[in-house]
Coordinates of C-alpha atoms in Angstrom, one line a residue:
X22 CA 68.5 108.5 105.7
X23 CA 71.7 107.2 107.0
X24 CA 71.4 106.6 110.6
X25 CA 68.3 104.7 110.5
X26 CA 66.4 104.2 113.4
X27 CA 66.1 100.0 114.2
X28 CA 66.5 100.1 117.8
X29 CA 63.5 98.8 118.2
X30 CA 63.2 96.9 114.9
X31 CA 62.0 93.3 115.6
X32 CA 59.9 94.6 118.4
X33 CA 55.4 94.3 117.8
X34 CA 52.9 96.5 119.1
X35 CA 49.4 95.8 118.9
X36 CA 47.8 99.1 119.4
X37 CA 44.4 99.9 120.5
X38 CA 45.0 103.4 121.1
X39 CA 42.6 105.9 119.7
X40 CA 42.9 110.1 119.7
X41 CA 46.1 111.9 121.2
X42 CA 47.4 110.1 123.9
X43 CA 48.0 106.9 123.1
X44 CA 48.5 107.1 119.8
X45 CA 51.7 109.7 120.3
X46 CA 53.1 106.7 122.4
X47 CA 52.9 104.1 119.6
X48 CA 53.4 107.4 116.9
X49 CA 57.1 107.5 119.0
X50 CA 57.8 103.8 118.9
X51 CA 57.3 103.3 115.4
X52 CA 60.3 106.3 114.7
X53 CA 62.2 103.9 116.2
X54 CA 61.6 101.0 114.2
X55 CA 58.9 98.7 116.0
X56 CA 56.1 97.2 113.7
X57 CA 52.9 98.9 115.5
X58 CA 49.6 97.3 114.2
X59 CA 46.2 99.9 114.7
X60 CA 43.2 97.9 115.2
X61 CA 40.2 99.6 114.0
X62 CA 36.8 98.7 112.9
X63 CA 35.1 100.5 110.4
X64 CA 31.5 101.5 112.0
X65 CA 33.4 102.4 115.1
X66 CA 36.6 104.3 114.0
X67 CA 39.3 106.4 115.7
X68 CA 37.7 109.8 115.8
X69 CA 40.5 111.5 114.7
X70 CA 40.2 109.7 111.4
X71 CA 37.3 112.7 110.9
X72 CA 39.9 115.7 112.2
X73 CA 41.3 118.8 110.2
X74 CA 41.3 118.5 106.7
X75 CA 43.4 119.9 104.2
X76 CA 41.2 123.0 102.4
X77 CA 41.8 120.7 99.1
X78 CA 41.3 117.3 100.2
X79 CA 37.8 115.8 99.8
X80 CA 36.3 114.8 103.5
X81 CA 36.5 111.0 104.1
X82 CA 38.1 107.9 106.2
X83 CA 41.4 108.5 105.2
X84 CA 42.1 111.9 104.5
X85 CA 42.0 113.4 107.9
X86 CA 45.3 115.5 108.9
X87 CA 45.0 114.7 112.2
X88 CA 44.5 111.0 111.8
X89 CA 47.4 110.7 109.5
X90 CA 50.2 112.4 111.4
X91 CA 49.5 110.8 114.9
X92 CA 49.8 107.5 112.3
X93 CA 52.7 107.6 110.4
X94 CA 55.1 104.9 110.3
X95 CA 52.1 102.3 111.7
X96 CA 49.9 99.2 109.5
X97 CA 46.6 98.6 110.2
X98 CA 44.0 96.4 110.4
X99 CA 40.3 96.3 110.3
X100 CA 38.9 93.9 113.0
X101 CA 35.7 93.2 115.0
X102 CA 36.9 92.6 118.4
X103 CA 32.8 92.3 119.1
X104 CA 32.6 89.2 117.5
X105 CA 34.0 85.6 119.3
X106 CA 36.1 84.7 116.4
X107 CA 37.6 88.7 115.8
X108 CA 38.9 88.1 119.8
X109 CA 40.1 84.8 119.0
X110 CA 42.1 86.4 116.0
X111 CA 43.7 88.9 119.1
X112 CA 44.6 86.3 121.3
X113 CA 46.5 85.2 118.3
X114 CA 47.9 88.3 117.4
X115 CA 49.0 88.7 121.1
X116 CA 51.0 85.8 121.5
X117 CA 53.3 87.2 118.4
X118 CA 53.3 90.9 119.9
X119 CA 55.7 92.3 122.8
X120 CA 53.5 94.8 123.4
X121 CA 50.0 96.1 123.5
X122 CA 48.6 99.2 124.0
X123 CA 45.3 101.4 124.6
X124 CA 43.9 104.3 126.0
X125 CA 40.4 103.6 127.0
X126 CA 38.8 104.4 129.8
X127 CA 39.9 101.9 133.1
X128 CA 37.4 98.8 132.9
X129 CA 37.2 98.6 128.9
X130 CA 39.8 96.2 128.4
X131 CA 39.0 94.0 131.7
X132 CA 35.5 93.8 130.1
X133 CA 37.0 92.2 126.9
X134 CA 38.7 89.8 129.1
X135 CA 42.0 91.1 128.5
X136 CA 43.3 92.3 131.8
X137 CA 46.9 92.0 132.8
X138 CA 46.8 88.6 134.4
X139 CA 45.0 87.4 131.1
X140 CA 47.1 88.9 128.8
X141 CA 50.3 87.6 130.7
X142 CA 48.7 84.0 130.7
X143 CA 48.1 84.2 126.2
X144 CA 51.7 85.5 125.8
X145 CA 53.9 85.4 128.6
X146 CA 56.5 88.3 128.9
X147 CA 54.1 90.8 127.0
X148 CA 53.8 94.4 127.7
X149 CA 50.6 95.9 128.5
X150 CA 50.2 99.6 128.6
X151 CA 47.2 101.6 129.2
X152 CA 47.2 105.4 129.2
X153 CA 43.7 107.2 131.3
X154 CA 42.5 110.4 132.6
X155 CA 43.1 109.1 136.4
X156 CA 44.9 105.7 136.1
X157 CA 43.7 102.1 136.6
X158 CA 43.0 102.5 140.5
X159 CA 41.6 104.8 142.7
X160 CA 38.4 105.7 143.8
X161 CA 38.1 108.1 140.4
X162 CA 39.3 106.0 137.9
X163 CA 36.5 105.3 135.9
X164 CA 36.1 109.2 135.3
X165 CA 35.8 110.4 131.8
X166 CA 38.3 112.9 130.7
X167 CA 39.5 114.7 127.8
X168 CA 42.8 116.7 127.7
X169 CA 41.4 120.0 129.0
X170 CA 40.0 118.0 132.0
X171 CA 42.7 116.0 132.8
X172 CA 44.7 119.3 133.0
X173 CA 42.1 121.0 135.4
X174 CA 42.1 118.2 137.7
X175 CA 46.0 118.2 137.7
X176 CA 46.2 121.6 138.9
X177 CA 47.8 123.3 135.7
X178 CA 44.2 125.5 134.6
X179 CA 44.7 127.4 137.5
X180 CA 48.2 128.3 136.5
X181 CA 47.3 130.1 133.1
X182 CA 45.7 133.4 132.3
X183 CA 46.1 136.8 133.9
X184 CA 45.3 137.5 137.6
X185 CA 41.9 138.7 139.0
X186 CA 39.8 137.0 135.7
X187 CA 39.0 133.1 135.0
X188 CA 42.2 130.6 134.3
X189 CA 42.3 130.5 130.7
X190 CA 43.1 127.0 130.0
X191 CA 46.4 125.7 127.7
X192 CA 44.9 125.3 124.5
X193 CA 45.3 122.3 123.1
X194 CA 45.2 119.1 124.8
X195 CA 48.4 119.2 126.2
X196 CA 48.8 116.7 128.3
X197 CA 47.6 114.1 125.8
X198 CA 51.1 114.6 124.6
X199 CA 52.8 114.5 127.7
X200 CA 51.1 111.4 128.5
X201 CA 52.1 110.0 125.0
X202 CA 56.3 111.1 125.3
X203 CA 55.1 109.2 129.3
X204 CA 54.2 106.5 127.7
X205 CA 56.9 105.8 124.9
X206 CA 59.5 105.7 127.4
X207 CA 57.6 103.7 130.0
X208 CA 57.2 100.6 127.0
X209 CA 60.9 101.5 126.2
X210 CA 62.1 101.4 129.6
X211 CA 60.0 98.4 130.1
X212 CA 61.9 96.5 127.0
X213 CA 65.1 97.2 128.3
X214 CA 63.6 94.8 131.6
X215 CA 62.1 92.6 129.7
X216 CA 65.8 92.0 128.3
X217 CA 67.3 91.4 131.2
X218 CA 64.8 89.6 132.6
X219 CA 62.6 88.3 130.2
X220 CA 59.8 89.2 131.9
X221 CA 57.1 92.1 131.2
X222 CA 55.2 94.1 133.0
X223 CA 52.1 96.4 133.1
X224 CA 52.4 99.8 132.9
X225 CA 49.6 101.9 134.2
X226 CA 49.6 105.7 133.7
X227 CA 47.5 108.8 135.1
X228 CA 46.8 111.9 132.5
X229 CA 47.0 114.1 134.9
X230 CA 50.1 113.0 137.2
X231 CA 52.0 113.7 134.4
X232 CA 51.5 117.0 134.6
X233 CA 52.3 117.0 137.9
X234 CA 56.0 118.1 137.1
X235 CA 54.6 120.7 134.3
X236 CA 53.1 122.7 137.8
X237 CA 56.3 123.3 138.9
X238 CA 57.4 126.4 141.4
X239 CA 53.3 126.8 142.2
X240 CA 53.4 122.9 143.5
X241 CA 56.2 123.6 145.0
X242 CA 55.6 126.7 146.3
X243 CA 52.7 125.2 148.3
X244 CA 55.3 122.2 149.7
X245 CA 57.4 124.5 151.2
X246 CA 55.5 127.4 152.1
X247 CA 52.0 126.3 152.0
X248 CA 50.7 128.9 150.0
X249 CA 47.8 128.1 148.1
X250 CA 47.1 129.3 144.3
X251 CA 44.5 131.5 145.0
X252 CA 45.9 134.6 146.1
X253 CA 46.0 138.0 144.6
X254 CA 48.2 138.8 141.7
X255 CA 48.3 135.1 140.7
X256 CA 48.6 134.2 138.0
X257 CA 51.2 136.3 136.9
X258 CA 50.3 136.2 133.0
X259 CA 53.3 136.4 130.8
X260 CA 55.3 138.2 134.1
X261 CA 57.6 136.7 135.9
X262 CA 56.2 135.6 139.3
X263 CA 56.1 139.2 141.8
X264 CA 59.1 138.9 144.4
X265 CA 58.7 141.4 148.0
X266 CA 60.5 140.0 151.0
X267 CA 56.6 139.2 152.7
X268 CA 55.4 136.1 154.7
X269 CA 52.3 136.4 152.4
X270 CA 54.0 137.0 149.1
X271 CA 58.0 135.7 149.4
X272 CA 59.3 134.0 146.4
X273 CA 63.5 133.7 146.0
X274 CA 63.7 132.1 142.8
X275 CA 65.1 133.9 139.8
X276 CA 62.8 136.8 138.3
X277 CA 62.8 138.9 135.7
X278 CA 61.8 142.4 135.0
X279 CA 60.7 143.3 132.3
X280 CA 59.3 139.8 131.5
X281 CA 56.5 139.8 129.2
X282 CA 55.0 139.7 125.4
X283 CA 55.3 142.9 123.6
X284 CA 53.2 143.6 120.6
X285 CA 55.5 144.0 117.3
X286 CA 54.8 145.7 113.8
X287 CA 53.1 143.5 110.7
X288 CA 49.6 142.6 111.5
X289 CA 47.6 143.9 114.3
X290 CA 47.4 141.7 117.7
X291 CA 49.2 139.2 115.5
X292 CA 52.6 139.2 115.7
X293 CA 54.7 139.3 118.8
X294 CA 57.9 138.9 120.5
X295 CA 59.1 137.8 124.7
X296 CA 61.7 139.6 126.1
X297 CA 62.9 138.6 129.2
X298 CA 65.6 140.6 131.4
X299 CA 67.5 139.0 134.6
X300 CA 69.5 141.6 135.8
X301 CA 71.0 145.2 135.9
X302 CA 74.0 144.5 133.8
X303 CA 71.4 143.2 131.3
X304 CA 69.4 146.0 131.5
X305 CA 71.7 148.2 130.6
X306 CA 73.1 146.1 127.6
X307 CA 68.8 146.3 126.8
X308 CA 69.3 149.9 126.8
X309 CA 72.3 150.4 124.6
X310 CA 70.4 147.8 122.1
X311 CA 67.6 149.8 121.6
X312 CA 69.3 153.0 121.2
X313 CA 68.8 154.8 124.8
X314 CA 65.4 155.8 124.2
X315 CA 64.6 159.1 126.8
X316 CA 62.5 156.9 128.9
X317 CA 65.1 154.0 130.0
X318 CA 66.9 156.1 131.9
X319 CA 64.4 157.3 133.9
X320 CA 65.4 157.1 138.1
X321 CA 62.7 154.4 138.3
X322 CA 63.5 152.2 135.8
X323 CA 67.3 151.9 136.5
X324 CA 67.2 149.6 139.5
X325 CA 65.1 145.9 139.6
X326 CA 63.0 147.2 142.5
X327 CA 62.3 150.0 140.9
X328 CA 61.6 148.1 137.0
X329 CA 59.5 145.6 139.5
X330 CA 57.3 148.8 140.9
X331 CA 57.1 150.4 138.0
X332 CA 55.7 147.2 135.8
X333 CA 52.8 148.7 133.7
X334 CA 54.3 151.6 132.8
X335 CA 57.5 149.9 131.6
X336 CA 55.7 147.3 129.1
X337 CA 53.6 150.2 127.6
X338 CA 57.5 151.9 127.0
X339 CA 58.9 148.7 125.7
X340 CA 55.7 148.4 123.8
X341 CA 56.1 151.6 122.1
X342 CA 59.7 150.2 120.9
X343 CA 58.8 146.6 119.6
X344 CA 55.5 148.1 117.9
X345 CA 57.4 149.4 115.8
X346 CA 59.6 146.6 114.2
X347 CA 59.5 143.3 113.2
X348 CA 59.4 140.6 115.4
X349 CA 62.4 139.1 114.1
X350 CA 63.9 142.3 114.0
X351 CA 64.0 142.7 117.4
X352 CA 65.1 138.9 118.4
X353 CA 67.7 139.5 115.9
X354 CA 69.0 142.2 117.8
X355 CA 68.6 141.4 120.9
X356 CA 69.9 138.0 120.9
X357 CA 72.8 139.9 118.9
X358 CA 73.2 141.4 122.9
X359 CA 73.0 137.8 124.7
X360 CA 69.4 139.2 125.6
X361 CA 66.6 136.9 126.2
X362 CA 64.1 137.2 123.6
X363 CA 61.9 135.5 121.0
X364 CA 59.9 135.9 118.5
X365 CA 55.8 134.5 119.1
X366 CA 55.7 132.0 115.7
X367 CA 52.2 131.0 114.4
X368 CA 51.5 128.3 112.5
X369 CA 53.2 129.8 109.1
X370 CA 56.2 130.9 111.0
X371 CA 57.0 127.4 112.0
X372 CA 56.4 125.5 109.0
X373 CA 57.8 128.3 106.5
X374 CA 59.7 131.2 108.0
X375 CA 61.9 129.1 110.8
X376 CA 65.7 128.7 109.8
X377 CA 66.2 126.8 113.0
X378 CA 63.7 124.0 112.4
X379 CA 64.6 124.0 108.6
X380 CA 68.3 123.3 109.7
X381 CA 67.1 120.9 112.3
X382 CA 65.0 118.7 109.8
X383 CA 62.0 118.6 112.2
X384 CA 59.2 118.1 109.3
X385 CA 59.6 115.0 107.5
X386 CA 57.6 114.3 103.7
X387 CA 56.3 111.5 103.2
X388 CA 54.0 109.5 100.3
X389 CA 50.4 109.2 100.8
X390 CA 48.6 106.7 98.5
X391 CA 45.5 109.2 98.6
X392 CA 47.1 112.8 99.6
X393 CA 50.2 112.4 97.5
X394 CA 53.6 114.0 99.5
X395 CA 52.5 116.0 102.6
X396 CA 54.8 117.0 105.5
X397 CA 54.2 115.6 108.8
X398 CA 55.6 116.4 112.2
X399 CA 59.0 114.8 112.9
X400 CA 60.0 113.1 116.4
X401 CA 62.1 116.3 117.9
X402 CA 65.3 114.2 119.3
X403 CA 68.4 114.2 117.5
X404 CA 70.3 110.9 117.9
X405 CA 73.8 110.7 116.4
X406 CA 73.3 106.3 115.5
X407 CA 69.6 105.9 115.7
X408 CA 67.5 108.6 114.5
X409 CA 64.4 108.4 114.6
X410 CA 62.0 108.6 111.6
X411 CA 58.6 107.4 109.9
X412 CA 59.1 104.4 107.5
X413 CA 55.8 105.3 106.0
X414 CA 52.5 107.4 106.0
X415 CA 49.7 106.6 108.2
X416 CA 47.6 103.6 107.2
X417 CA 44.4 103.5 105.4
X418 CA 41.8 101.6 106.8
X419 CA 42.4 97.8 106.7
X420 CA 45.3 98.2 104.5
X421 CA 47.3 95.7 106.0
X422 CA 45.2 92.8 106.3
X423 CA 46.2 90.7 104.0
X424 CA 49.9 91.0 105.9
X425 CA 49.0 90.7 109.3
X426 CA 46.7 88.0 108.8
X427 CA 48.4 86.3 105.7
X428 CA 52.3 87.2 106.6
X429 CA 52.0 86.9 110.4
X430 CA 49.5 84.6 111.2
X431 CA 49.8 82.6 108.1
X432 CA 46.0 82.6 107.0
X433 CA 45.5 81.6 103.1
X434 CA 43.8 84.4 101.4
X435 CA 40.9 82.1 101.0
X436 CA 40.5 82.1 104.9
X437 CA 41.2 85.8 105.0
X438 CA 37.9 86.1 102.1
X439 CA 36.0 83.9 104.4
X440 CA 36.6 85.7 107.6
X441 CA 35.7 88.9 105.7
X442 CA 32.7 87.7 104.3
X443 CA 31.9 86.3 107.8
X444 CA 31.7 90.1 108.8
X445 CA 35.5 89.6 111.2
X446 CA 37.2 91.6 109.2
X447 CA 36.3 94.6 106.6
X448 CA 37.3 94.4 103.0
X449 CA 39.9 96.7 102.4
X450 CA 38.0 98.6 99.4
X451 CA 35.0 99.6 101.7
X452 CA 31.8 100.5 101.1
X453 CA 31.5 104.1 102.4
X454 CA 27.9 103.9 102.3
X455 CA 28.5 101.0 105.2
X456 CA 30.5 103.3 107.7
X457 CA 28.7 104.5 110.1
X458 CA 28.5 108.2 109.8
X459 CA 30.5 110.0 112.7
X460 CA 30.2 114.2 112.8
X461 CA 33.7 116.0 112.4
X462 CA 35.6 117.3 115.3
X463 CA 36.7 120.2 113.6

């Protein structure tokens, strides 16, 4: 690596983050060179520490997937913040951190005495972050939510699927990431202040406003024209949104015709590839591409109006094309025509088959103590001076310790035995038989 990422080298994070969102914020800050500490405790552990295994690793604390790439590049630390003398331990901790961070749900951390007032009292100038379903304040903010919910109650839910059936959801907790990327340049934005200035702040931020920009044209479509979402032929699916010159149905942006996903050769529903087309001009480069098949220069298909009227019958046509070909064959080609398409990658595609993200150097290997050399997810920003990377592999349970407690607080390893013994902190070499047993998520 020779642009190494120490912007924020120098720079603390005590992190109580647990799951997706809050640990992708402190995941980010740590590719850029701050020393983020996870606090954990054994009989209570971040959940995710029990998520997706590898087919040939044994089930255990340390071994989950999941755990270990939202955890690369941090230490860790096994204390009981239950306990008078594991909070007394934070307070120290706090007053040699610039930031802390967590993701409970509002109230938690008040309840542990560590509100913002409090926490700006033990170390002036700190950072506080917290990441919730609704934010800090509000009549709702003690709600419970997950990353499906959060995305409900923001208003994208109703945006996915096909029209006339259920919204179909986005998959994967989405916005637990956007929330995370939210938060990583909230703490970095609140640095820069706290440079200037010297003094911190507390940053407070909603799940689901940030997906308030990922609604896009439907929020804004209700601004302007007071439309609401429910209304026939919405959602449009994989279509671009339906444009006829009607006070009920007028939209002027840019759409596309054909605009879809068109089922390609190699493995049943599985593999598939996006085309979308703009304009006439590039309809008629479409055309010459695939050869002029009989039924692209039918009347109704060589005007947008007509394309636009003519919808179903048009994908089945395309269809009939890409079914017969690779995916990549036909993004190959089509591209080759300054056409807009791409092929659908699965999980295989991305990590095996993609030249772009090989070239790109998204995946990063790194050394597990337990799981040997595994590839994890890189930070996807190129930066020409400061790249960001992971130092090291996520930590194991309590592995850090003896330096956070020895190194930074300056505790003898005979205090460090005693507090462990004393039932502060865990041992590092655990007793499995002594964590409480929590059922997978996956």
């Amino acid at each position: 690596m020779t642009n190494q990422a120490e912007v924020l080298k120098g720079i603390r994070v005590l992190d109580f983050t647990w799951s997706v969102s809050g640990a992708t914020t402190t995941r980010i800050l740590a590719s850029f060179g701050a020393e983020v500490i996870k606090v954990e405790w054994p009989k209570t552990p971040d959940a995710m520490r029990f998520s997706m295994y590898a087919k040939e690793d044994e089930p255990g604390l340390d071994n989950g997937a999941f755990f270990n790439n939202l955890s690369a590049g941090k230490r860790g630390i096994t204390l009981n913040v239950k306990s008078e003398r594991g909070m007394e331990l934070i307070h120290e901790l706090l007053k040699k951190s610039d930031v802390v961070t967590e993701n409970f749900s509002a109230g938690v951390f008040e309840k542990w005495g560590l509100d913002y007032e409090t926490l700006e009292k033990i170390s002036p100038g700190i950072i506080y972050k917290s990441i919730s379903g609704l934010g800090h304040s509000g009549r709702n903010k003690k709600y419970g939510t997950w990353g499906p919910t959060a995305a409900a109650l923001s208003g994208m839910t109703y945006t996915s699927g096909l029209p006339d059936t259920h919204p179909s959801g986005w998959g994967y907790s989405i916005l637990d990431v956007v929330a995370g990327y939210t938060g990583a340049y909230a703490v970095m934005t609140a640095l820069y202040h706290k440079k200037r200035t010297g003094k911190g702040q507390y940053i407070d931020i909603s799940q689901v406003e940030t997906a308030m920009h990922l609604t896009g044209a439907n929020l804004l479509d209700y601004t302007v024209n007071k439309r609401s979402s429910k209304r026939p032929g919405f959602p449009p699916g994989n279509r671009s949104i339906v444009s006829k010159a009607t006070p009920e149905n007028s939209y002027r942006g840019k759409i596309g015709c054909p605009h879809n996903s068109y089922r390609c050769a190699g493995g049943g529903q599985n593999d598939w590839c996006t085309i979308a087309i703009f304009s006439d001009d590039e309809w008629n480069t479409f055309k010459q591409a695939i050869g002029n098949p009989i039924w692209t220069n039918y009347d109704k298909f060589n005007t947008f109006e007509g394309r636009l009227a003519h919808q179903d019958e048009l994908d089945k046509n395309i269809e009939s094309y890409t079914i017969e070909r690779d995916k990549y064959e036909v993004m190959e080609l089509l591209q080759s025509h300054r056409i807009a398409c791409g092929a659908v990658q699965m999980n295989e595609d991305l990590m095996v088959n993609d030249p772009q993200l090989k070239s790109r150097g998204l995946f990063e290997n790194l050394q597990h103590s337990l799981l040997g050399l595994r590839s994890f997810e890189g930070i996807p920003i190129k930066m020409s001076k400061t790249q960001p990377y992971f130092q090291k592999s996520g930590p194991l349970m309590g592995e850090d310790n003896t330096y956070v407690f020895g190194t930074i607080l300056g505790y003898s390893q005979d205090e460090i035995d005693r507090l462990t013994n004393e039932g502060v902190l865990w041992p590092e070499d655990m007793p499995k038989d002594e964590i409480k047993a929590i059922r997978p998520l996956w």
